[in-house]
XYZ file of C-alpha atoms in Angstrom:
200
model
C -31.559 -4.228 -3.752
C -31.537 -6.647 -6.673
C -28.924 -6.596 -9.234
C -30.370 -4.603 -12.652
C -31.291 -7.046 -15.408
C -28.281 -5.171 -17.717
C -25.461 -5.502 -15.068
C -23.386 -8.778 -16.343
C -20.488 -10.018 -14.086
C -18.043 -8.702 -16.691
C -19.368 -5.103 -15.760
C -19.092 -6.106 -12.285
C -15.594 -7.034 -12.581
C -14.892 -3.867 -15.029
C -16.335 -1.578 -12.108
C -14.292 -3.299 -9.275
C -11.156 -2.780 -11.114
C -11.693 0.440 -11.433
C -12.390 1.223 -7.824
C -9.435 -1.281 -6.624
C -7.217 0.864 -8.687
C -8.706 4.195 -8.051
C -8.956 3.588 -4.054
C -6.669 0.742 -3.357
C -7.265 -2.805 -1.906
C -8.875 -1.080 1.153
C -11.972 0.207 -0.884
C -15.407 -0.722 0.660
C -17.704 -3.243 -1.639
C -20.115 -0.515 -0.608
C -18.424 2.116 -2.690
C -18.145 -0.231 -5.742
C -21.731 -1.532 -5.061
C -22.811 2.203 -5.213
C -21.119 2.909 -8.647
C -22.831 0.142 -10.030
C -26.314 1.344 -8.261
C -26.553 -2.073 -6.402
C -26.599 -3.094 -3.379
C -22.919 -5.007 -1.439
C -24.632 -7.864 -0.684
C -25.283 -8.569 -4.805
C -21.590 -8.347 -4.934
C -20.887 -11.324 -2.122
C -24.042 -13.042 -3.757
C -22.099 -12.946 -7.264
C -18.544 -13.210 -6.243
C -18.333 -14.664 -2.344
C -16.346 -12.464 -0.427
C -14.475 -9.082 -1.070
C -11.148 -10.920 -1.841
C -12.865 -13.054 -4.014
C -13.963 -10.123 -5.913
C -10.627 -8.507 -5.849
C -8.968 -11.583 -7.193
C -11.821 -12.158 -10.384
C -11.210 -8.303 -11.194
C -7.561 -8.101 -10.769
C -5.560 -11.335 -11.118
C -4.029 -11.809 -14.432
C -5.476 -14.347 -17.180
C -3.659 -17.830 -16.265
C -2.908 -17.140 -20.700
C -1.301 -13.772 -21.258
C -3.240 -13.174 -24.372
C 0.066 -12.346 -26.471
C 1.250 -15.889 -26.300
C -0.808 -17.016 -29.315
C 1.354 -14.762 -31.237
C 4.707 -15.890 -29.739
C 3.684 -19.644 -30.432
C 2.614 -19.141 -34.023
C 6.433 -17.153 -34.823
C 8.423 -16.749 -35.963
C 7.388 -16.312 -39.305
C 9.532 -15.404 -42.700
C 9.201 -11.638 -42.104
C 12.522 -10.130 -40.854
C 13.019 -10.182 -37.162
C 12.432 -6.526 -36.473
C 8.949 -6.324 -37.733
C 8.041 -9.542 -35.888
C 9.706 -8.547 -32.459
C 8.042 -4.750 -32.736
C 4.581 -6.427 -33.161
C 5.487 -8.594 -30.143
C 6.998 -5.875 -28.242
C 3.509 -3.767 -28.762
C 1.165 -6.854 -27.415
C 3.435 -7.520 -24.467
C 3.654 -3.717 -23.592
C 0.056 -3.259 -23.858
C -0.718 -5.888 -21.508
C 1.724 -5.410 -19.039
C 0.528 -1.542 -19.165
C -2.846 -3.129 -17.968
C -1.657 -5.880 -15.685
C 1.178 -3.908 -13.283
C -1.367 -1.833 -11.513
C -3.671 -4.767 -10.680
C -0.327 -6.856 -9.679
C 0.346 -3.686 -7.319
C -3.046 -3.936 -5.607
C -2.805 -7.637 -4.951
C 0.508 -7.085 -3.762
C -0.640 -4.566 -0.886
C -3.420 -6.780 -0.159
C -0.946 -9.514 0.663
C -2.055 -11.579 -2.181
C 0.759 -13.569 -4.490
C 0.409 -14.604 -8.054
C 2.156 -18.058 -7.434
C -0.362 -18.458 -4.480
C -3.287 -17.940 -6.887
C -1.902 -19.991 -9.766
C -3.014 -23.974 -10.418
C -0.023 -25.816 -8.506
C -0.086 -28.312 -11.300
C 1.549 -25.672 -13.932
C 4.163 -22.888 -13.718
C 2.873 -19.371 -12.912
C 2.026 -17.406 -16.081
C 5.163 -15.132 -16.051
C 7.119 -18.523 -15.928
C 5.660 -19.826 -18.902
C 5.553 -16.561 -20.797
C 9.539 -16.254 -20.125
C 9.770 -20.245 -21.379
C 7.710 -19.576 -24.486
C 9.601 -16.316 -25.530
C 12.746 -18.091 -24.983
C 11.501 -20.821 -27.710
C 10.692 -17.641 -30.121
C 13.964 -16.764 -29.543
C 15.657 -20.447 -30.344
C 13.235 -20.679 -33.563
C 14.353 -17.510 -34.587
C 18.005 -18.645 -34.352
C 17.259 -21.610 -36.137
C 15.683 -19.958 -39.182
C 18.675 -17.579 -39.421
C 16.775 -14.473 -38.217
C 19.191 -13.976 -35.181
C 22.605 -15.239 -34.608
C 22.942 -17.688 -32.331
C 22.622 -16.871 -28.432
C 21.176 -18.329 -25.415
C 17.374 -17.828 -26.012
C 16.844 -17.423 -22.430
C 19.292 -14.448 -22.125
C 17.685 -12.830 -25.300
C 13.900 -13.506 -23.722
C 15.012 -11.804 -20.514
C 16.740 -8.800 -21.853
C 13.611 -8.256 -24.287
C 11.008 -8.707 -21.070
C 13.210 -6.712 -18.782
C 13.444 -3.741 -21.247
C 9.593 -3.983 -21.738
C 8.831 -4.532 -17.918
C 10.988 -1.582 -16.843
C 8.504 0.962 -18.001
C 5.121 -0.441 -17.112
C 6.715 -0.487 -13.530
C 8.315 2.821 -13.272
C 5.194 4.664 -14.530
C 3.034 2.790 -12.079
C 5.860 3.672 -9.398
C 6.343 7.221 -10.176
C 2.971 8.437 -11.110
C 4.791 9.864 -14.261
C 2.811 8.405 -17.705
C 4.745 8.298 -20.900
C 3.149 9.460 -23.808
C 1.920 7.344 -26.933
C 4.126 8.523 -29.337
C 7.234 8.338 -26.761
C 6.116 4.740 -25.873
C 6.164 3.760 -29.442
C 9.785 5.654 -29.934
C 10.939 3.561 -27.073
C 9.692 0.053 -28.090
C 11.251 0.674 -31.487
C 14.576 1.595 -29.941
C 14.364 -1.682 -27.628
C 13.488 -3.868 -30.811
C 16.366 -1.899 -33.065
C 18.916 -2.797 -30.096
C 18.164 -5.874 -29.779
C 18.256 -6.646 -33.689
C 21.564 -4.917 -34.109
C 23.190 -7.151 -31.118
C 21.670 -10.098 -32.659
C 22.454 -9.458 -36.362
C 23.123 -12.721 -37.881
C 25.404 -10.629 -40.220
C 27.103 -9.035 -37.486
C 30.338 -11.241 -35.907
C 29.644 -12.001 -32.231
C 32.206 -9.881 -29.704
């Protein structure tokens, strides 16, 4: 069966992603092909092997989309507003990517092995860029002087916990609760790093 004209590579990857997330790494390419209305041979023609299809469907991008906002900031607005924007972007990204990483790991694939060896893996680059954001915020007087790497780790760690917990436990969080949590994280961080507060 030939691939229907209307089925793009991105549509194939979206359906493959959905199947891998629903059934795990062991799902047959026949199942994926059937949901697309194509033969499994078409999948191999387009993506080579099942492993290559899985990587194309599930690997995170080499550049997380939130890094554009990180590199552009901070601006002259208050730290709380800007950190909340970052928290929303990063949290949305993690909610999408954590289940994909779990499926890849269950198949024995590692992100670092798939990354370009000439540069740091995406999580390492993201941490470095967020630490640089905190350093710039300190220099602008938006936050009190702290080790930017520690602030980045605290911020990222707070955001990473819930998507991992949700994936492992299977218990989802509602949108309102998720928003309240992000506001709580940012409020706590801003209180700790308020430049008007004396360091303890």
